[in-house]
Coordinates of C-alpha atoms and ligand atoms in Angstrom, one line a residue:
M1 CA 0.0 0.0 0.0
D2 CA 1.5 3.3 -1.1
K3 CA -0.6 6.5 -1.2
R4 CA 2.1 8.5 -3.0
P5 CA 0.9 9.8 -6.4
I6 CA 1.8 8.6 -9.9
G7 CA 3.7 11.2 -11.8
M8 CA 2.8 11.8 -15.4
F9 CA 4.4 14.0 -18.0
D10 CA 3.7 15.3 -21.6
S11 CA 4.3 18.4 -23.6
G12 CA 0.6 19.4 -23.3
V13 CA -2.8 17.9 -23.2
G14 CA -1.9 14.6 -25.0
G15 CA -1.0 12.8 -21.8
M16 CA -4.5 13.4 -20.5
T17 CA -5.6 10.7 -22.8
V18 CA -3.4 8.4 -20.8
L19 CA -4.6 9.9 -17.5
K20 CA -8.2 9.1 -18.6
E21 CA -7.3 5.4 -19.0
I22 CA -5.3 5.3 -15.7
K23 CA -8.3 6.8 -14.0
N24 CA -10.6 4.1 -15.4
K25 CA -8.2 1.2 -14.6
L26 CA -6.7 2.5 -11.3
P27 CA -9.4 4.6 -9.7
N28 CA -7.8 4.9 -6.3
E29 CA -4.5 6.3 -7.5
N30 CA -3.5 9.9 -6.9
I31 CA -1.8 11.6 -9.8
V32 CA 0.5 14.6 -10.4
Y33 CA 0.4 15.6 -14.1
L34 CA 2.9 18.0 -15.7
G35 CA 2.1 19.5 -19.1
D36 CA 5.0 21.4 -20.5
T37 CA 2.8 23.8 -22.5
K38 CA 5.5 26.5 -22.5
R39 CA 7.7 24.3 -24.8
F40 CA 5.0 22.6 -26.8
P41 CA 5.4 21.0 -29.4
Y42 CA 8.0 18.5 -28.7
G43 CA 7.6 16.7 -32.0
S44 CA 9.7 19.1 -34.0
K45 CA 12.6 19.4 -31.5
S46 CA 16.0 17.7 -31.5
K47 CA 16.8 14.6 -29.5
E48 CA 19.2 16.7 -27.3
T49 CA 16.4 19.1 -26.4
I50 CA 13.9 16.3 -25.7
I51 CA 16.4 14.7 -23.3
E52 CA 16.9 18.0 -21.5
L53 CA 13.2 18.7 -21.3
T54 CA 12.4 15.1 -20.1
K55 CA 15.0 15.5 -17.3
K56 CA 13.4 18.8 -16.2
G57 CA 10.0 17.1 -16.2
I58 CA 11.2 14.1 -14.2
E59 CA 13.0 16.3 -11.7
F60 CA 9.8 18.4 -11.2
L61 CA 7.8 15.2 -10.5
L62 CA 10.4 13.8 -8.2
K63 CA 10.0 16.8 -6.0
K64 CA 6.3 16.0 -5.7
N65 CA 7.2 12.7 -4.1
V66 CA 5.8 10.4 -6.8
K67 CA 6.2 6.6 -6.6
I68 CA 6.5 6.0 -10.4
I69 CA 6.7 8.1 -13.5
I70 CA 4.8 7.7 -16.7
I71 CA 6.2 9.5 -19.7
A72 CA 2.9 10.0 -21.4
C73 CA 4.5 11.3 -24.5
G74 CA 5.6 9.3 -27.5
T75 CA 8.2 11.9 -28.5
A76 CA 9.9 11.8 -25.1
T77 CA 9.6 8.0 -24.8
S78 CA 11.2 7.3 -28.2
Q79 CA 14.1 9.7 -27.7
A80 CA 14.8 10.1 -23.9
L81 CA 13.5 7.0 -22.0
D82 CA 16.6 5.0 -22.3
V83 CA 18.7 7.9 -21.1
V84 CA 16.6 8.9 -18.1
R85 CA 16.1 5.4 -16.9
K86 CA 19.9 5.2 -16.4
I87 CA 19.9 8.5 -14.4
Y88 CA 16.9 8.3 -12.0
N89 CA 16.3 5.7 -9.4
I90 CA 12.5 5.3 -9.9
P91 CA 10.4 3.1 -12.2
I92 CA 9.8 5.0 -15.4
I93 CA 7.2 3.8 -17.9
G94 CA 7.0 5.0 -21.5
I95 CA 4.4 4.5 -24.1
I96 CA 6.2 2.0 -26.4
E97 CA 7.0 -1.0 -24.2
P98 CA 3.4 -1.6 -22.8
T99 CA 2.0 -1.3 -26.4
V100 CA 4.5 -3.8 -27.9
E101 CA 3.7 -6.2 -25.1
Y102 CA 0.0 -5.9 -26.0
I103 CA 0.7 -6.6 -29.7
Y104 CA 2.9 -9.5 -28.8
N105 CA 0.2 -11.1 -26.7
K106 CA -2.5 -10.6 -29.4
Q107 CA -0.5 -12.7 -32.0
N108 CA -2.9 -12.0 -34.9
I109 CA -1.3 -8.6 -35.8
K110 CA 1.0 -9.2 -38.8
R111 CA 0.8 -5.8 -40.5
I112 CA 0.9 -2.7 -38.4
G113 CA 0.8 1.1 -39.0
V114 CA 2.4 3.7 -36.7
I115 CA 1.4 7.3 -36.7
A116 CA 3.4 9.8 -34.5
T117 CA 5.2 13.1 -34.4
N118 CA 8.2 13.8 -36.7
G119 CA 10.7 13.2 -33.8
T120 CA 9.2 9.9 -32.9
I121 CA 9.1 8.6 -36.5
R122 CA 12.7 9.9 -37.1
S123 CA 13.9 7.9 -34.0
N124 CA 12.5 4.7 -35.5
G125 CA 11.7 3.7 -31.8
W126 CA 8.4 2.0 -32.5
E127 CA 9.6 -0.1 -35.5
K128 CA 12.8 -1.1 -33.6
S129 CA 11.0 -2.2 -30.5
I130 CA 8.2 -4.0 -32.4
K131 CA 10.7 -6.0 -34.5
E132 CA 12.9 -6.8 -31.5
K133 CA 10.1 -8.6 -29.9
I134 CA 7.9 -9.9 -32.8
N135 CA 9.0 -11.9 -35.8
N136 CA 7.6 -11.5 -39.3
I137 CA 5.7 -8.3 -38.7
F138 CA 5.4 -5.6 -41.3
V139 CA 5.5 -2.0 -40.0
T140 CA 4.5 1.2 -41.9
N141 CA 5.4 4.5 -40.3
K142 CA 3.9 7.9 -40.9
A143 CA 4.7 11.2 -39.3
C144 CA 1.7 13.5 -38.8
P145 CA 3.2 16.7 -37.5
L146 CA 0.0 18.8 -37.8
L147 CA -2.1 16.6 -35.5
A148 CA -0.7 17.5 -32.1
P149 CA -1.0 21.2 -32.6
M150 CA -4.5 20.7 -34.0
A151 CA -5.4 18.7 -30.9
E152 CA -4.1 21.5 -28.6
E153 CA -6.4 23.8 -30.6
G154 CA -9.4 21.5 -30.1
W155 CA -9.7 20.8 -33.8
T156 CA -10.2 17.1 -33.5
N157 CA -13.6 16.5 -35.1
N158 CA -14.1 19.1 -37.8
E159 CA -13.6 19.2 -41.6
I160 CA -9.9 20.2 -41.3
A161 CA -9.3 17.2 -39.0
K162 CA -11.0 14.9 -41.5
L163 CA -9.0 16.2 -44.4
A164 CA -5.7 16.0 -42.5
I165 CA -6.3 12.5 -41.2
S166 CA -7.4 11.3 -44.7
K167 CA -4.2 12.7 -46.3
Y168 CA -1.9 11.3 -43.6
L169 CA -3.5 7.8 -43.7
E170 CA -3.4 7.6 -47.5
D171 CA -0.3 5.4 -47.4
I172 CA -1.5 3.3 -44.5
N173 CA -3.8 0.7 -46.0
N174 CA -4.2 -3.0 -45.5
V175 CA -2.9 -3.0 -41.9
D176 CA -4.4 -5.1 -39.1
A177 CA -3.9 -2.4 -36.6
L178 CA -2.8 1.2 -36.3
I179 CA -0.8 2.5 -33.3
L180 CA -1.6 6.0 -32.2
G181 CA 2.1 6.6 -31.4
C182 CA 1.5 10.1 -30.0
T183 CA -0.7 10.6 -26.9
H184 CA -2.5 13.5 -28.5
Y185 CA -3.9 11.2 -31.3
P186 CA -6.7 9.4 -29.3
L187 CA -8.5 12.8 -29.4
F188 CA -8.9 12.0 -33.2
E189 CA -10.1 8.5 -32.6
G190 CA -13.6 9.1 -34.0
V191 CA -12.3 10.6 -37.3
I192 CA -9.6 7.9 -37.6
K193 CA -12.2 5.2 -37.3
Q194 CA -14.3 6.8 -40.0
V195 CA -11.4 7.0 -42.4
L196 CA -10.0 3.4 -41.7
G197 CA -13.3 1.6 -41.2
D198 CA -14.0 -1.3 -38.8
K199 CA -11.4 -3.8 -40.0
T200 CA -8.4 -2.0 -38.6
E201 CA -7.9 -2.1 -34.8
I202 CA -6.9 1.3 -33.4
I203 CA -4.5 1.0 -30.6
N204 CA -4.7 3.7 -28.0
T205 CA -1.5 3.6 -25.9
G206 CA -3.3 4.9 -22.9
K207 CA -5.1 1.6 -22.5
T208 CA -2.0 -0.5 -22.8
I209 CA -0.1 1.8 -20.4
A210 CA -2.9 1.6 -17.8
E211 CA -2.8 -2.2 -17.9
F212 CA 1.0 -2.2 -17.6
T213 CA 1.0 0.3 -14.8
K214 CA -1.6 -1.8 -12.8
K215 CA 0.6 -4.8 -13.1
L216 CA 3.7 -2.9 -12.1
L217 CA 2.1 -1.4 -9.0
K218 CA 0.8 -4.8 -8.0
D219 CA 4.2 -6.5 -8.5
K220 CA 6.0 -3.9 -6.5
N221 CA 3.2 -3.8 -3.9
I222 CA 2.8 -0.1 -4.2
E223 CA -0.9 0.2 -5.1
N224 CA -3.1 2.6 -3.3
K225 CA -5.9 0.6 -1.9
E226 CA -8.1 3.4 -0.5
L227 CA -10.2 5.5 -2.7
N228 CA -8.8 9.0 -2.5
N229 CA -8.0 9.9 -6.0
D230 CA -6.6 13.4 -6.2
Y231 CA -5.4 14.9 -9.5
K232 CA -3.0 17.7 -9.4
I233 CA -2.4 19.3 -12.8
Y234 CA 0.6 21.6 -13.4
L235 CA 1.3 23.5 -16.6
T236 CA 4.4 25.5 -17.5
D237 CA 2.2 28.0 -19.3
I238 CA -1.4 28.3 -18.4
E239 CA -2.5 30.5 -21.3
C240 CA -3.8 27.7 -23.4
N241 CA -6.8 25.5 -24.2
F242 CA -5.8 22.8 -21.9
V243 CA -8.6 23.0 -19.4
N244 CA -11.5 22.7 -21.9
I245 CA -10.0 19.7 -23.7
A246 CA -8.9 18.0 -20.5
K247 CA -12.3 18.6 -18.9
E248 CA -14.0 17.0 -21.9
L249 CA -11.8 13.9 -21.5
I250 CA -11.8 13.5 -17.8
K251 CA -15.4 14.7 -17.1
E252 CA -14.3 16.4 -14.0
D253 CA -13.4 20.0 -13.0
L254 CA -9.7 20.4 -12.8
I255 CA -7.7 23.0 -11.0
I256 CA -4.7 24.1 -12.9
N257 CA -1.5 25.1 -11.2
K258 CA 1.5 26.9 -12.7
A259 CA 4.8 25.0 -12.7
E260 CA 7.9 27.1 -12.6
I261 CA 10.4 25.0 -14.6
Ligands
DGL1 N1 1.9 14.0 -27.0 C1 3.2 14.0 -27.5 C2 3.6 12.7 -28.1 O1 3.1 11.7 -27.8 C3 3.9 15.2 -27.9 C4 3.4 15.9 -29.2 C5 4.2 17.2 -29.4 O2 4.5 17.9 -28.4 O3 4.6 17.4 -30.5 O4 4.5 12.6 -29.0

């Protein structure tokens, strides 16, 4: 039993799609969420910058006495997770490993698409991790740099979103599943479903992370067994659309605090 919060981190509102799934799967857990809105978007930045920003985010969360950290950002996971795991003495979960484990256990996925930010696709992190664990799988990658900024703007279900998704998914056909390799992308799930149809499974990393986190907390015996879920949200810049989008996702009023980092 451990009442300390789970620390979560993203460049903006994307990680809230992961928080939503954690809330469903682990309703007792307290959460401290950091959105680095001042430096959004991460997807277009260099690996060096992403490592530096990820370290800042982790150090902020460590001061909040968190028991584990979820890097709820595909860009930071693919470029900084290996580095920060060697520096900090706390369990750190990214978005790739839980998802690859899910695909591995499903066994029927032979052709898979990955959509993510430029930085994530450039790192080749998804394809490398998938192929390390699963034989004879065909992976198609596609960078969709406009989607995360559109999600921050709240443009996730309008004509522009439909056009952008249709254009980005032009090359992704005939896949058994599509990984939403950026945590902002579940906000477009409705439109993506319309474009791809029913035959393609859409993999929301928030769901695989929640499952993975539940198991990790249990294995380490650090679950919170009493219902006292408290969500503390910190943003590095509060002049943004975050609250409206996050409220829609979580269906709860959220108090936003300013993080000075
Ligand atoms: N939500 C993030 C990701 O998963 C970051 C998007 C961005 O900041 O460009 O990649």
